[in-house]
C-alpha positions in Angstrom: 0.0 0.0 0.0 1.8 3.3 -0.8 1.9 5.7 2.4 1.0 9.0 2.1 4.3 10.9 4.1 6.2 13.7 2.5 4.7 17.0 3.6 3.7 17.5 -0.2 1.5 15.0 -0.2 0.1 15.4 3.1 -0.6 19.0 2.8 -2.6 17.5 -0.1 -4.6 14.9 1.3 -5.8 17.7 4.0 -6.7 20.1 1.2 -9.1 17.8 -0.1 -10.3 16.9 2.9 -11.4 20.5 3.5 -13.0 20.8 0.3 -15.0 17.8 0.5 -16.3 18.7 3.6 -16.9 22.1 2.2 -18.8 20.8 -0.3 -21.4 18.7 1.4 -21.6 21.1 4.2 -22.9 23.7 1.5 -25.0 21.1 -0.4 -27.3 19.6 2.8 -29.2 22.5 3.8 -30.3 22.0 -0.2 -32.0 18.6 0.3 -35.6 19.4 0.4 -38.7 18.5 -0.8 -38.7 18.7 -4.6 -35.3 19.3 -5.3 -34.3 16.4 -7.9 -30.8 14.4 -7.2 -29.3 16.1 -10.4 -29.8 19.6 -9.4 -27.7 18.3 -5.7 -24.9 16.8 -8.5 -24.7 19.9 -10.4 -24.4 22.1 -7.4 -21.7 19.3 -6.1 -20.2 20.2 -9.5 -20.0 23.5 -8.8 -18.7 23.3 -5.5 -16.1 21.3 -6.3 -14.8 23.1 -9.0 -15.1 26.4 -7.3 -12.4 25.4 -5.0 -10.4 24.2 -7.9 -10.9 20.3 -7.4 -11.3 17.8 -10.5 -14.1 15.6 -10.6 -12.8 12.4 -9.2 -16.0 10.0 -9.8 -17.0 11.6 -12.8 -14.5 9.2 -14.6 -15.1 6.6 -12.3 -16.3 3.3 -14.6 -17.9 -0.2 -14.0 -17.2 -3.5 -14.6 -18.6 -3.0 -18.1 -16.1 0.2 -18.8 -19.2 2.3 -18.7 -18.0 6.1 -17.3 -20.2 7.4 -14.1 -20.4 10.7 -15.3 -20.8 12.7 -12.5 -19.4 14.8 -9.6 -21.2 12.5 -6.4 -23.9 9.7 -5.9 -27.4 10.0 -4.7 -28.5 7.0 -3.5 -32.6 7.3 -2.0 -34.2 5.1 0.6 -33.8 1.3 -0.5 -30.4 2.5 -2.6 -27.3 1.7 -1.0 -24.6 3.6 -3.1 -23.6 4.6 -6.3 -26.9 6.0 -7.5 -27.2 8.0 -10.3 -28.6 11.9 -10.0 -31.5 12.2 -12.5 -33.7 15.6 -13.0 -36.7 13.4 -12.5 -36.1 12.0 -9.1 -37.8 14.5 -7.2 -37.1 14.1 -3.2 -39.8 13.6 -1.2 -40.9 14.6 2.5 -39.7 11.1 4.2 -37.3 10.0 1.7 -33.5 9.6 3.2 -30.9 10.4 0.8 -27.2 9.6 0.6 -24.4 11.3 -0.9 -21.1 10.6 -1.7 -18.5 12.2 -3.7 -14.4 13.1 -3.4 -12.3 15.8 -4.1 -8.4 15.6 -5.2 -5.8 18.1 -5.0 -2.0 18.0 -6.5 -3.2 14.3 -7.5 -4.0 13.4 -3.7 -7.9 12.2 -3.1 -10.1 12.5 -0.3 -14.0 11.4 -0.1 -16.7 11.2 2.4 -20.3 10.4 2.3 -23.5 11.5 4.2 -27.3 10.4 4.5 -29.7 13.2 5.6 -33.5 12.9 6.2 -36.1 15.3 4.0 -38.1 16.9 5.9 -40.9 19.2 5.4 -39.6 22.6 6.1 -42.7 24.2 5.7 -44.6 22.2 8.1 -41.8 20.7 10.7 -44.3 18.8 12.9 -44.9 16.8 9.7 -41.1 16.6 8.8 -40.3 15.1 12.0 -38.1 11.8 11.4 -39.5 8.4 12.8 -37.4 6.8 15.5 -36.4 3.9 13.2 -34.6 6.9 10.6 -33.3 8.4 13.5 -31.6 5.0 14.8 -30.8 3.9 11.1 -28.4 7.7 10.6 -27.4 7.7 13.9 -26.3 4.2 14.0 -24.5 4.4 10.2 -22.9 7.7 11.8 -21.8 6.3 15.0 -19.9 3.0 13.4 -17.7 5.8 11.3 -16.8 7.6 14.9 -16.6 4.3 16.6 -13.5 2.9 14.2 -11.5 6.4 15.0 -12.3 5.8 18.5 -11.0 2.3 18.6 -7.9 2.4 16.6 -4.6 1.3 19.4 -1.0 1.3 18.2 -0.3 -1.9 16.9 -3.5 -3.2 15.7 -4.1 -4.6 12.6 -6.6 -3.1 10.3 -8.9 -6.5 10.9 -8.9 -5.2 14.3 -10.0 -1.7 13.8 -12.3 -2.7 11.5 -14.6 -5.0 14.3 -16.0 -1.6 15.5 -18.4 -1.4 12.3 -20.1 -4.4 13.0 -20.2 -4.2 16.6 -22.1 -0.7 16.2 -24.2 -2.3 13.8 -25.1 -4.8 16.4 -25.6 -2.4 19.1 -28.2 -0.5 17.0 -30.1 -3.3 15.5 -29.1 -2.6 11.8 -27.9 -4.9 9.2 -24.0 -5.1 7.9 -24.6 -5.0 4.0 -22.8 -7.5 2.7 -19.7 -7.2 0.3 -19.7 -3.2 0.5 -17.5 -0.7 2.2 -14.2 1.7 2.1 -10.6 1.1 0.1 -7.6 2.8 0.3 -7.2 6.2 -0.7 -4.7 8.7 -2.0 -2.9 8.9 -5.1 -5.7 6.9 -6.4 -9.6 7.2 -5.5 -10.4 3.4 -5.3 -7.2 1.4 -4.2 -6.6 -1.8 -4.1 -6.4 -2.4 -0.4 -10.2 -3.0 0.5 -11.8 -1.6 4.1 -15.0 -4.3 4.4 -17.7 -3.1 6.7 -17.4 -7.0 6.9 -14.3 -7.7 8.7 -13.8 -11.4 8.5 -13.5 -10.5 4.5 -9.5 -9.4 5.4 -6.9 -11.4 6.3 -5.2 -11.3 9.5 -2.2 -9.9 9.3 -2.3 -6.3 7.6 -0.8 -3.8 10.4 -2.1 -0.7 10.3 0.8 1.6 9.5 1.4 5.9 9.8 1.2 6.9 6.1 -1.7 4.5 5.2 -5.4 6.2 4.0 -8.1 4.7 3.5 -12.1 5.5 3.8 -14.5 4.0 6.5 -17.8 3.6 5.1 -20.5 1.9 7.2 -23.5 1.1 4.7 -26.3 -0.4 7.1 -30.0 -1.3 6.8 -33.1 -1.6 8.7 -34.3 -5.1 7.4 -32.7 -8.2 9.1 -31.8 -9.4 5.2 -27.7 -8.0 4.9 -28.1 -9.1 1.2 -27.6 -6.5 -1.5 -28.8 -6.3 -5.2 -27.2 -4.5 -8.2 -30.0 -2.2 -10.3 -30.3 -2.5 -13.7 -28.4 0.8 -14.4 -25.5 -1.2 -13.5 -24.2 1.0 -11.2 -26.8 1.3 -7.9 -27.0 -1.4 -5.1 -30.1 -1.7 -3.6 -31.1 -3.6 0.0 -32.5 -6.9 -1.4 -35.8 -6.8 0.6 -36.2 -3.3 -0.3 -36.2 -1.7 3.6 -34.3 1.5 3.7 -30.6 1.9 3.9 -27.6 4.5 5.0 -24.2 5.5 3.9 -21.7 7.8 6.0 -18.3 8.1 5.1 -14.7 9.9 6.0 -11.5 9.4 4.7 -9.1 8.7 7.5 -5.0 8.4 7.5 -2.8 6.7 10.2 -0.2 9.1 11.9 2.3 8.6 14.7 -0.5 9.9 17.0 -3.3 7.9 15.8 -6.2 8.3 13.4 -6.5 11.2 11.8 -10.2 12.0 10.1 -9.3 13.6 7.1 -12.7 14.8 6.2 -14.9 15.1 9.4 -18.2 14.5 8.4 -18.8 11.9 11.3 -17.5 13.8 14.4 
């Protein structure tokens, strides 16, 4: 895994950090009723390039070489990741909506991802969230906060990784199966996955200062842990259709610890 160390390169990695978190900060308040997922992309866009980033998942492709195409991913209720804005997806009071998208700077990546309920801002005693929504986004949330809270000097990244499933057990959610993080820097996707499914990693991978990856806890309120992929060959979808969350932060090991890069989840 290459580390990210030279001052360069870290000064980097904590630029786009900060814009990523710039970016969604500015977009949330934006996610209301009626507002379509493409409208949230193009501002992303904007954002993004306002601060002089490229658009790292814009050139992102599948496993049929097909190109994403744009600047984040909305994912709605049952949709886990990777969804695809669309002027004709209108959000709705209720719906919960994930996004995702990464920012790089001097060829250094960072990316983070958050879910956010719609409310009705018009008429907040009908916007108000239900307390499973509430425990599904604070649960997702939590497990990002309870890997930087876990990590100990020495421990392997099997090890730091039990949190997610623990917090998953602790707020009655589902692990989605085969999903999660990767390492992160030079490249947006590296090779080095970060399962929300631990066992998926073998034992021995120390966690060392200079590695970044992303923690990304995708959990659901059904007891099925199976995911589909859509027919757009790009969205996964909970397979019994319940809804799901995605939070995200890019986080690098230092001499001191755990660093979160982009702090979304603190």
């Amino acid at each position: 895994m290459p580390l990210i160390k030279n001052k360069t390169d870290l000064n980097a990695l904590h630029q786009a950090g900060s814009i990523v978190k710039a970016t969604l900060d500015h977009v949330v308040p934006n996610c209301q009723p009626g507002i379509s997922t493409l409208a949230i992309d193009t501002e992303i866009k904007k954002q993004l390039t306002a601060r002089k980033s490229s658009l790292p998942f814009n050139s992102v492709t599948n496993s049929n070489n097909a190109r994403f195409g744009f600047a984040s991913c909305t994912s709605v209720n049952d949709e886990i990741v990777n969804g695809i804005p669309a002027k004709d997806r209108l959000l709705k009071t209720g719906d919960i909506l994930s996004i995702a998208t990464a920012a790089s700077c001097r060829g250094i990546h960072a990316k983070a991802a958050i879910t956010v309920y719609i409310a009705n801002t018009q008429a907040p005693a009908n916007g108000e969230k239900p307390e499973a929504i509430s425990r599904l986004l604070l649960g997702t949330k939590m497990a990002v906060t309870a890997v930087a809270t876990a990590y100990q000097p020495g421990f392997t990244l099997k090890q730091l990784l039990q949190a997610i499933p623990q917090t998953a057990v602790l707020y009655q959610l589902s692990v989605l199966e085969e999903l999660g993080g990767q390492e992160i820097g030079k490249k947006l996707h590296g090779p080095l996955p970060t399962p929300n499914n631990p066992e998926e990693l073998p034992d021995k991978i120390l966690l060392e200062p200079g590695m970044a990856f992303t923690i990304m806890p995708m959990f659901g309120l059904g007891k099925e842990s199976r995911v589909i992929e859509a027919s757009d060959d790009w969205t996964y979808k909970t397979a019994d259709k319940t809804l799901s969350a995605h939070f995200a932060d890019t986080f690098l090991v230092t001499d001191a610890g755990l660093e979160n890069i982009t702090q979304l989840c603190v």
